[in-house]
PDB file of C-alpha atoms in Angstrom:
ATOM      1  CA  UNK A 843      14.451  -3.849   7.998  1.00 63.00           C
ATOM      2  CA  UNK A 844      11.389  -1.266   7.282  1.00 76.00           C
ATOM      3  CA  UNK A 845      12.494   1.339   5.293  1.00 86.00           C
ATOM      4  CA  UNK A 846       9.945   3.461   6.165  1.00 92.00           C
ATOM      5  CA  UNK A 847       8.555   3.721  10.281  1.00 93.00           C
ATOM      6  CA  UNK A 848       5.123   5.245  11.821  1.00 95.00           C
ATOM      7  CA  UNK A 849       4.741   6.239  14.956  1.00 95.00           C
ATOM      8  CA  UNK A 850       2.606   5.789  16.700  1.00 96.00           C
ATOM      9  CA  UNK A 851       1.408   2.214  15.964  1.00 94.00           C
ATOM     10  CA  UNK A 852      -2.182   2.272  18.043  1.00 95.00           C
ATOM     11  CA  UNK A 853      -4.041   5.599  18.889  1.00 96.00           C
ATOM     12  CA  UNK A 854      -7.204   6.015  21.024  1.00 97.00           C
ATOM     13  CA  UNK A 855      -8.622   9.400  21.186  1.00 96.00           C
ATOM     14  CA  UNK A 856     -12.036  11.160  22.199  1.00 97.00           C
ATOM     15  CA  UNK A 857     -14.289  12.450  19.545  1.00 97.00           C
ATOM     16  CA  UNK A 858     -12.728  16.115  18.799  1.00 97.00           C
ATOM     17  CA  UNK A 859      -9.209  15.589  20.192  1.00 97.00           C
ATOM     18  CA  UNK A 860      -6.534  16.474  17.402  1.00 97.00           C
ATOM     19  CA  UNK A 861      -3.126  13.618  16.545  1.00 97.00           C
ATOM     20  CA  UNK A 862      -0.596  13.823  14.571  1.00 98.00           C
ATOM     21  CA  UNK A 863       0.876  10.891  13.301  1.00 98.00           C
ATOM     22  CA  UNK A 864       4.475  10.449  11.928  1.00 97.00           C
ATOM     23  CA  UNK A 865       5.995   8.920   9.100  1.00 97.00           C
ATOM     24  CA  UNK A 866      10.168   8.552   9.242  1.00 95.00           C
ATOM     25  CA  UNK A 867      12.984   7.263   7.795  1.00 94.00           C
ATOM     26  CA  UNK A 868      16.565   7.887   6.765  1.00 92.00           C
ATOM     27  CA  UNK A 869      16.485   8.023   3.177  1.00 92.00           C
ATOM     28  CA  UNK A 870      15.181  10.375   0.766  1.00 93.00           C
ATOM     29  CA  UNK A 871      12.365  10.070  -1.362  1.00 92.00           C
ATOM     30  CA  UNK A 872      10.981  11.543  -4.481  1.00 90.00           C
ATOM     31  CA  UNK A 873       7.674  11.303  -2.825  1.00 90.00           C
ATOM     32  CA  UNK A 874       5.401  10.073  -0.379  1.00 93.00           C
ATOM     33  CA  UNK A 875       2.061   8.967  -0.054  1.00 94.00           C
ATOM     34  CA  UNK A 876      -0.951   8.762   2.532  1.00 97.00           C
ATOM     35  CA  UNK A 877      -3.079   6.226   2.806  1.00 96.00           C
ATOM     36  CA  UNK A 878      -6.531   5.564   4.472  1.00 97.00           C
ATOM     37  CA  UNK A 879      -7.172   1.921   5.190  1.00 95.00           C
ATOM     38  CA  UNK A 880     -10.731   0.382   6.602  1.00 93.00           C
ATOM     39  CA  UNK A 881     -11.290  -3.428   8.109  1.00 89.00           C
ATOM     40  CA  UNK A 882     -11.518  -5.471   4.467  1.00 89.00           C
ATOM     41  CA  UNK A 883     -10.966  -3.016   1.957  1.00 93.00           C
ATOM     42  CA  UNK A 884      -7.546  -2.099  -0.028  1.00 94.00           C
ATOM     43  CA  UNK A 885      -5.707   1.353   1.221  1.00 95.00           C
ATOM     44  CA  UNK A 886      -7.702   4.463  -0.360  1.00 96.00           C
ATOM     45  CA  UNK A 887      -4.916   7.453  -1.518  1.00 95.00           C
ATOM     46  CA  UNK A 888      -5.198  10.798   0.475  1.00 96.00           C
ATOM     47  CA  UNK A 889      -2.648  12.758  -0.669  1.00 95.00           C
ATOM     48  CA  UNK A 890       0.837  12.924  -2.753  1.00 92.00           C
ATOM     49  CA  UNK A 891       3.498  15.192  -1.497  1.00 93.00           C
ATOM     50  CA  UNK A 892       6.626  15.389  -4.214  1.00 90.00           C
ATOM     51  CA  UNK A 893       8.198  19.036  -2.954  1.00 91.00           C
ATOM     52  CA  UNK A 894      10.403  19.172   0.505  1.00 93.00           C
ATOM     53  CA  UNK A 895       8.323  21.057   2.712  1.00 94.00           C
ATOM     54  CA  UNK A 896       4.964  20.957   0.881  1.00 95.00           C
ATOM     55  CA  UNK A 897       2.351  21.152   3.116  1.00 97.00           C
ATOM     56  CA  UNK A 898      -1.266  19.888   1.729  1.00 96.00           C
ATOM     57  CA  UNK A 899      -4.649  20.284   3.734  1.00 97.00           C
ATOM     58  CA  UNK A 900      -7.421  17.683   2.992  1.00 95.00           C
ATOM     59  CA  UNK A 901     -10.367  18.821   4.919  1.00 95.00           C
ATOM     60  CA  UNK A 902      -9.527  18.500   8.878  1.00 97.00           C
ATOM     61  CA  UNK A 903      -6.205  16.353   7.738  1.00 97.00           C
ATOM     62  CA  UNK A 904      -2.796  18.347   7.314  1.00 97.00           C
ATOM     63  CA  UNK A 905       0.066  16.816   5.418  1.00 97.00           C
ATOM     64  CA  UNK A 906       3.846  17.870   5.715  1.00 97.00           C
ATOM     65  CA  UNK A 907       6.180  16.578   3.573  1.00 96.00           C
ATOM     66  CA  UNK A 908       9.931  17.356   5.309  1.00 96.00           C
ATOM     67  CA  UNK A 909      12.385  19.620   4.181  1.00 95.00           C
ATOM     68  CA  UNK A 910      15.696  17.226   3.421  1.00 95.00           C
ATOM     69  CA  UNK A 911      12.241  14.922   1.890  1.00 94.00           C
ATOM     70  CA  UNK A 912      12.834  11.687   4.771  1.00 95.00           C
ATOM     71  CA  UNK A 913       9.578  12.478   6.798  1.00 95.00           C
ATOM     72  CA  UNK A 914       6.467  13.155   6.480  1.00 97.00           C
ATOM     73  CA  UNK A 915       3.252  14.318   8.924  1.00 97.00           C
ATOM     74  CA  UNK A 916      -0.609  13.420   9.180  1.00 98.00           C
ATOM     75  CA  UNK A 917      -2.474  16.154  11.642  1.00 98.00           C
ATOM     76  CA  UNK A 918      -5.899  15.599  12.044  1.00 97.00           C
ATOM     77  CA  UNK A 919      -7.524  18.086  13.634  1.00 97.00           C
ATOM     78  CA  UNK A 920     -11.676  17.749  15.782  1.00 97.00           C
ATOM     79  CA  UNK A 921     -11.481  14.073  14.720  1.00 97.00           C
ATOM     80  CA  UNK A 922     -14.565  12.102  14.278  1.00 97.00           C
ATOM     81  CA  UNK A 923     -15.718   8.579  14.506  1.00 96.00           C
ATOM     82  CA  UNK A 924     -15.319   8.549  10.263  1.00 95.00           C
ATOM     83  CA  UNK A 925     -11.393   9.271  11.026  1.00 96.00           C
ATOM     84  CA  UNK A 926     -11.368   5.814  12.663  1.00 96.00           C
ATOM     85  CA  UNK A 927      -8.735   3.403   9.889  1.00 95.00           C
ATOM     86  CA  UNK A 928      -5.586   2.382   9.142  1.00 95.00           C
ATOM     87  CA  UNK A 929      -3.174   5.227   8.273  1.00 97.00           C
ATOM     88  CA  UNK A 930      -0.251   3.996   6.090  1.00 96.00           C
ATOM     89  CA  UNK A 931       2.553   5.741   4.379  1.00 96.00           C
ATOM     90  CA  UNK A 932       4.314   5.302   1.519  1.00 94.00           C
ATOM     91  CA  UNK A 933       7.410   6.241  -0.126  1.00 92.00           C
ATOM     92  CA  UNK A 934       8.675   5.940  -3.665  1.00 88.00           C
ATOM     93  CA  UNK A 935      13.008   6.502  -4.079  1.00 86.00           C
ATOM     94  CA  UNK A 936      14.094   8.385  -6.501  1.00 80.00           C
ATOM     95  CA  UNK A 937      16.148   5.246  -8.052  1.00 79.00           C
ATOM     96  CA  UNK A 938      13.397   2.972  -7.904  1.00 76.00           C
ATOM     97  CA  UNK A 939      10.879   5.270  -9.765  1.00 68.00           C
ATOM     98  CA  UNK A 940       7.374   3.485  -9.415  1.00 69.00           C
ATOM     99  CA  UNK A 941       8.111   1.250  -6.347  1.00 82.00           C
ATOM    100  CA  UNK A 942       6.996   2.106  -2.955  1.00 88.00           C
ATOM    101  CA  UNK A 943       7.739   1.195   0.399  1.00 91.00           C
ATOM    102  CA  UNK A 944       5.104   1.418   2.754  1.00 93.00           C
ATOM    103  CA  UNK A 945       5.242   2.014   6.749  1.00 94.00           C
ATOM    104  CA  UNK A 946       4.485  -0.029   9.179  1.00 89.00           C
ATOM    105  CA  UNK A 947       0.975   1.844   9.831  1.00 94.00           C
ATOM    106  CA  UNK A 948      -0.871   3.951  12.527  1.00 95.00           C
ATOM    107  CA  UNK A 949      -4.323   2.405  13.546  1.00 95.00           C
ATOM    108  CA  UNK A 950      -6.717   5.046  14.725  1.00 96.00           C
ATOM    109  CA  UNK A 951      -9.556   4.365  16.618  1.00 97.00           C
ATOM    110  CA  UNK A 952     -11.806   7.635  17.678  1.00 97.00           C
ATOM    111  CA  UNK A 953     -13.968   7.078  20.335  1.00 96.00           C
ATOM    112  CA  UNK A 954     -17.635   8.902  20.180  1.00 95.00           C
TER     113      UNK A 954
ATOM    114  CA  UNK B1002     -16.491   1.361 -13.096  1.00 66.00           C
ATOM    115  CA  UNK B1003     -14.937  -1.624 -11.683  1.00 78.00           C
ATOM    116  CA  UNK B1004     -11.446  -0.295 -11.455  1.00 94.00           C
ATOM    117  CA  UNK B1005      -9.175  -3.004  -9.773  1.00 96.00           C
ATOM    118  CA  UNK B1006     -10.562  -6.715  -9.329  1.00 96.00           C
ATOM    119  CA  UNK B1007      -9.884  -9.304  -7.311  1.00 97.00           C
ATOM    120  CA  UNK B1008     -10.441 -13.460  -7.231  1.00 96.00           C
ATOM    121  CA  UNK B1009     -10.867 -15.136  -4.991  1.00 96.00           C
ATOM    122  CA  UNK B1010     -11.767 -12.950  -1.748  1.00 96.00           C
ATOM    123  CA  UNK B1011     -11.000 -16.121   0.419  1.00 96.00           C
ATOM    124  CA  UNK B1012      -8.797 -18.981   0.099  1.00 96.00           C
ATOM    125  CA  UNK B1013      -7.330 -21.798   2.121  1.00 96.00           C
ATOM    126  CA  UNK B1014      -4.891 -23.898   0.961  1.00 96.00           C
ATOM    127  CA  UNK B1015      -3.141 -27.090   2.562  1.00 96.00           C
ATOM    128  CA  UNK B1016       0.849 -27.072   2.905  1.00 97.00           C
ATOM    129  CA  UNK B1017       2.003 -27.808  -0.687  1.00 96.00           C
ATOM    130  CA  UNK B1018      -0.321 -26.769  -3.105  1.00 96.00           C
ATOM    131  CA  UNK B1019      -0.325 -24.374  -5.626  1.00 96.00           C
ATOM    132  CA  UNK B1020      -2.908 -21.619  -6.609  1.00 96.00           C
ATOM    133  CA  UNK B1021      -3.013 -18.207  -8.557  1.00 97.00           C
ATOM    134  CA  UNK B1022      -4.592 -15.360  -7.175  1.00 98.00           C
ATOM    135  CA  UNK B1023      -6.266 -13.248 -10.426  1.00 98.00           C
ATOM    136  CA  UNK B1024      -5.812  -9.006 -10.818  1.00 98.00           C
ATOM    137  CA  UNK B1025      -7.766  -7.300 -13.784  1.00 97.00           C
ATOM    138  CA  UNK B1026      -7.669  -3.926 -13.696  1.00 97.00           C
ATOM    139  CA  UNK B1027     -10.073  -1.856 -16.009  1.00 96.00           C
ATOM    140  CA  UNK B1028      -8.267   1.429 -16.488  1.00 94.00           C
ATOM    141  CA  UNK B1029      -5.596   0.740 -18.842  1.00 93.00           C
ATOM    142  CA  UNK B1030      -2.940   1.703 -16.499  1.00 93.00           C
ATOM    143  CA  UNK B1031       0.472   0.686 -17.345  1.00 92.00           C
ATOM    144  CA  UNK B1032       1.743  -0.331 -13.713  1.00 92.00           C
ATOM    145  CA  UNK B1033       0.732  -3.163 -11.639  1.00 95.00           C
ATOM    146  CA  UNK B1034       2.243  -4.560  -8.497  1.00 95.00           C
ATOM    147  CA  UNK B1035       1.469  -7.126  -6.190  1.00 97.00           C
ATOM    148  CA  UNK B1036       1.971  -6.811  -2.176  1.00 97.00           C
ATOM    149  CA  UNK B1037       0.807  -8.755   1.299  1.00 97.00           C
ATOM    150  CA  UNK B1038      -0.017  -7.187   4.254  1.00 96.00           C
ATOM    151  CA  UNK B1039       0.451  -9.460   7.275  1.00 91.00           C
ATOM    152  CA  UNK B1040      -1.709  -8.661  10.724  1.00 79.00           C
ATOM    153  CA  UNK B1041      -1.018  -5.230  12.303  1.00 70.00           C
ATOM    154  CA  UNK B1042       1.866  -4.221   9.078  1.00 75.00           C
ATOM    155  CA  UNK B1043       2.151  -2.135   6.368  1.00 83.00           C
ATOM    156  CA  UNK B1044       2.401  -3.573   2.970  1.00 93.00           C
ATOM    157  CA  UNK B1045       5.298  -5.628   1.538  1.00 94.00           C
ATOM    158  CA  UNK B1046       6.025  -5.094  -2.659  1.00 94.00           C
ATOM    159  CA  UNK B1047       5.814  -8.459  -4.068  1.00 96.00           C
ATOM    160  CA  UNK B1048       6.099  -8.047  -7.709  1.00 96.00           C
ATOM    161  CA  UNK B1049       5.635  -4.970 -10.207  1.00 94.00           C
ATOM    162  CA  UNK B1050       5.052  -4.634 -13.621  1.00 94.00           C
ATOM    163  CA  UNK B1051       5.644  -1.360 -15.778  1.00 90.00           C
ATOM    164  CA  UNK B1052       3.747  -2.705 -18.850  1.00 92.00           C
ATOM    165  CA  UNK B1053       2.841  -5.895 -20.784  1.00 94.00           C
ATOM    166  CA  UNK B1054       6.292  -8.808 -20.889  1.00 94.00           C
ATOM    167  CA  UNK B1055       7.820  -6.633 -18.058  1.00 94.00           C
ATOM    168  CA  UNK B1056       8.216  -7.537 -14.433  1.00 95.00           C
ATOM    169  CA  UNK B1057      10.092  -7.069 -11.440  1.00 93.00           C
ATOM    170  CA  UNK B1058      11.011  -8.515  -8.117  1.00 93.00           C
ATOM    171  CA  UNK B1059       9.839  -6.279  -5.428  1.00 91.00           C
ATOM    172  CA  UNK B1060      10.885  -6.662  -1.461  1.00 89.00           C
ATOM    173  CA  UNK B1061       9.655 -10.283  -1.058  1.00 93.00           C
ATOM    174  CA  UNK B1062       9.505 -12.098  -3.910  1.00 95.00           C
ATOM    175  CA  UNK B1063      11.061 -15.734  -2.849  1.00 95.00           C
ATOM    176  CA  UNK B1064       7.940 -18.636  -3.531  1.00 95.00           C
ATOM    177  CA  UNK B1065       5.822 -15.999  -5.842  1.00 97.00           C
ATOM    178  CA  UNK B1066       5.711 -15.826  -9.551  1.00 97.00           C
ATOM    179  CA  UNK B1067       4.035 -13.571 -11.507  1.00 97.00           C
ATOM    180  CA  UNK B1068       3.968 -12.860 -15.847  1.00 95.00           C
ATOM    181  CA  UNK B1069       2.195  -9.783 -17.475  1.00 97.00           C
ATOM    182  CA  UNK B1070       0.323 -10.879 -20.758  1.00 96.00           C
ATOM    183  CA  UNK B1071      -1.786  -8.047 -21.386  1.00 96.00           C
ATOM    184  CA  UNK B1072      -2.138  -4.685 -19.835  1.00 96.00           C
ATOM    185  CA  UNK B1073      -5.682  -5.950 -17.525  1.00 97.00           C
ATOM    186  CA  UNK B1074      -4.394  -8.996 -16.157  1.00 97.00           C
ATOM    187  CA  UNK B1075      -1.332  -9.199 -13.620  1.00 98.00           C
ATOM    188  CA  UNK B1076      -2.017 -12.680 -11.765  1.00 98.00           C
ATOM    189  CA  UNK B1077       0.177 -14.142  -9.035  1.00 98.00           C
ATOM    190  CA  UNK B1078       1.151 -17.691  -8.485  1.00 97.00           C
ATOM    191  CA  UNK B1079       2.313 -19.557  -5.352  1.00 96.00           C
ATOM    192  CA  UNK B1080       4.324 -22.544  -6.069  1.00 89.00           C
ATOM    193  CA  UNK B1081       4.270 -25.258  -3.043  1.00 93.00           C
ATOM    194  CA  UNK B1082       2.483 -22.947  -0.381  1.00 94.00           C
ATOM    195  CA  UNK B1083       3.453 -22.311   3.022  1.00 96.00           C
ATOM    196  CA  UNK B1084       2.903 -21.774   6.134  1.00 95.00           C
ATOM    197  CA  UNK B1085       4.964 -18.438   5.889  1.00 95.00           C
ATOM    198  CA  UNK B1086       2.647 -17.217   3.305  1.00 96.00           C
ATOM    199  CA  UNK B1087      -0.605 -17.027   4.631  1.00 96.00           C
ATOM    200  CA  UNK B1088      -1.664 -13.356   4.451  1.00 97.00           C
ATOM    201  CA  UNK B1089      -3.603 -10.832   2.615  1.00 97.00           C
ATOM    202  CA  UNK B1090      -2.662  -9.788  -0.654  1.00 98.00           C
ATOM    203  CA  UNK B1091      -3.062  -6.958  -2.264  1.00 98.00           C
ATOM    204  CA  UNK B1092      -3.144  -5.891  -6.115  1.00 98.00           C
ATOM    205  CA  UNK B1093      -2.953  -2.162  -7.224  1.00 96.00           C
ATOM    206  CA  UNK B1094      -2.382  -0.209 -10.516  1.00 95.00           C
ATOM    207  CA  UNK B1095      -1.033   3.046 -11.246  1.00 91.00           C
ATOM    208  CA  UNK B1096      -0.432   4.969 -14.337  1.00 87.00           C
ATOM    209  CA  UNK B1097       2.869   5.995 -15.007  1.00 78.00           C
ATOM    210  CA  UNK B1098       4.550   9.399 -13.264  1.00 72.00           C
ATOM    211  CA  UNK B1099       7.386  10.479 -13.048  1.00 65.00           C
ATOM    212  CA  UNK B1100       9.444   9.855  -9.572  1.00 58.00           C
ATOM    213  CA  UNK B1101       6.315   7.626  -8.479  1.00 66.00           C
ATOM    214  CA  UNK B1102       3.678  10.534  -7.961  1.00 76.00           C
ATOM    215  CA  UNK B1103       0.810   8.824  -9.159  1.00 83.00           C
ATOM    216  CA  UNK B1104      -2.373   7.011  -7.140  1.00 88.00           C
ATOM    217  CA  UNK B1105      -2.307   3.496  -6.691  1.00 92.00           C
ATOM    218  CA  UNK B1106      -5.671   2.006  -7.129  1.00 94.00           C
ATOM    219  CA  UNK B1107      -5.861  -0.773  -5.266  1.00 96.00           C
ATOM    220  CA  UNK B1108      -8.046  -3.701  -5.334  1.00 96.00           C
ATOM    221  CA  UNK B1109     -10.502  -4.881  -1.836  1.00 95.00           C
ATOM    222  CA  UNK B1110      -7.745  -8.084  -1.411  1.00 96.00           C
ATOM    223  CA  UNK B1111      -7.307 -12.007  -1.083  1.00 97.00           C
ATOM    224  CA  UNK B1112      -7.141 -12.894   2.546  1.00 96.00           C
ATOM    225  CA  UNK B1113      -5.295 -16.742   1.924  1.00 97.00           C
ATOM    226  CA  UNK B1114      -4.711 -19.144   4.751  1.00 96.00           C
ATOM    227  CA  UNK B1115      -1.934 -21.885   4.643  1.00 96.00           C
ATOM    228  CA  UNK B1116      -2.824 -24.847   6.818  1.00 93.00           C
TER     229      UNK B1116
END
């Protein structure tokens, strides 16, 4: 069972369209992570969220953490080519401390 | 700065061997944790360390060992490989925060093939 789901699993959009991407699950979590990954290469950090409801802009990318703390959001708005990666989540419990639980991904592809 | 290393990038191994996959992480974090990531999913928590003589069993641990010496090195063994455990795996350190709010640093992977 994944503890933690994405949705959607494959997006194709046009150069300048805006997604969201989502990040669900039924427990709660002390915090949750966003991750950028690229063909080859480990998953970079984005952002941490730790407060129900925080809401932290990167940029074009808008992160919402939810209010009972079991979801979380990626917006991305005008994307570009450079957007183009894996996007995972990640979730630490508040019993478990230090381990996460990752999603099951979103791979974004934007088209020039 | 080399942050979190890797060895080997590549690896295959025939049905039955054994092999350790080497992590050496340069910035003295105290947590360490091993994960794969098989085609088109998210990553699966192997084993974790919080410091030197302490791990942990993570989500999928069965046919994996791992042992903490010092606070660089977290390596990974695979006893009698498998078919099952071909995939890429990942090594990352953090340092310690409380309710898991620190960056893992991840290393650029092992992609190992069971054949």
């Amino acid at each position: 069972t994944q503890l933690l789901e994405q949705s959607p699993q494959f997006l194709s959009i046009q150069e300048g369209e805006n997604l969201t991407v989502y990040c669900n699950s039924s427990s709660v979590f002390s915090s949750l992570q966003w991750y950028r990954q690229e063909p080859g290469e480990g998953p970079v950090l984005l952002v941490t969220v730790v407060t129900g409801g925080e809401v932290k802009k990167l940029k074009r990318l808008t992160f919402q953490f939810g209010d009972a703390r079991k979801d979380s959001s990626l917006h991305i708005t005008a994307a570009q080519p450079g957007d183009t990666g894996l996007y995972l989540c990640a979730g630490a419990l508040w019993e478990t401390g230090n381990q996460f639980y990752f999603g099951t991904g979103t791979s974004l592809t934007v088209i020039p | 700065n080399a942050g979190v290393t890797q060895t080997p990038k590549f690896r295959i191994l025939k049905i039955g061997q054994s092999m350790t996959l080497q992590c050496t992480q340069d910035m003295n974090h105290n947590y360490m944790y091993w994960y794969r990531q098989d085609p088109g999913m998210g990553l699966k928590l192997i084993y974790y360390s919080v410091g030197a003589g302490i791990t942990d069993k993570g989500e999928v641990p069965n046919g994996y060992n791992v042992s903490r010496s010092t606070t660089e090195d977290f390596p990974l063994r695979l006893e009698l490989a498998a078919p099952s455990q071909t995939s890429v795996y990942f090594c990352a350190s953090s340092p310690p925060g409380q309710f898991g709010n620190q960056p893992q640093h991840f290393g650029d992977g092992t992609r190992l093939s069971i054949l």
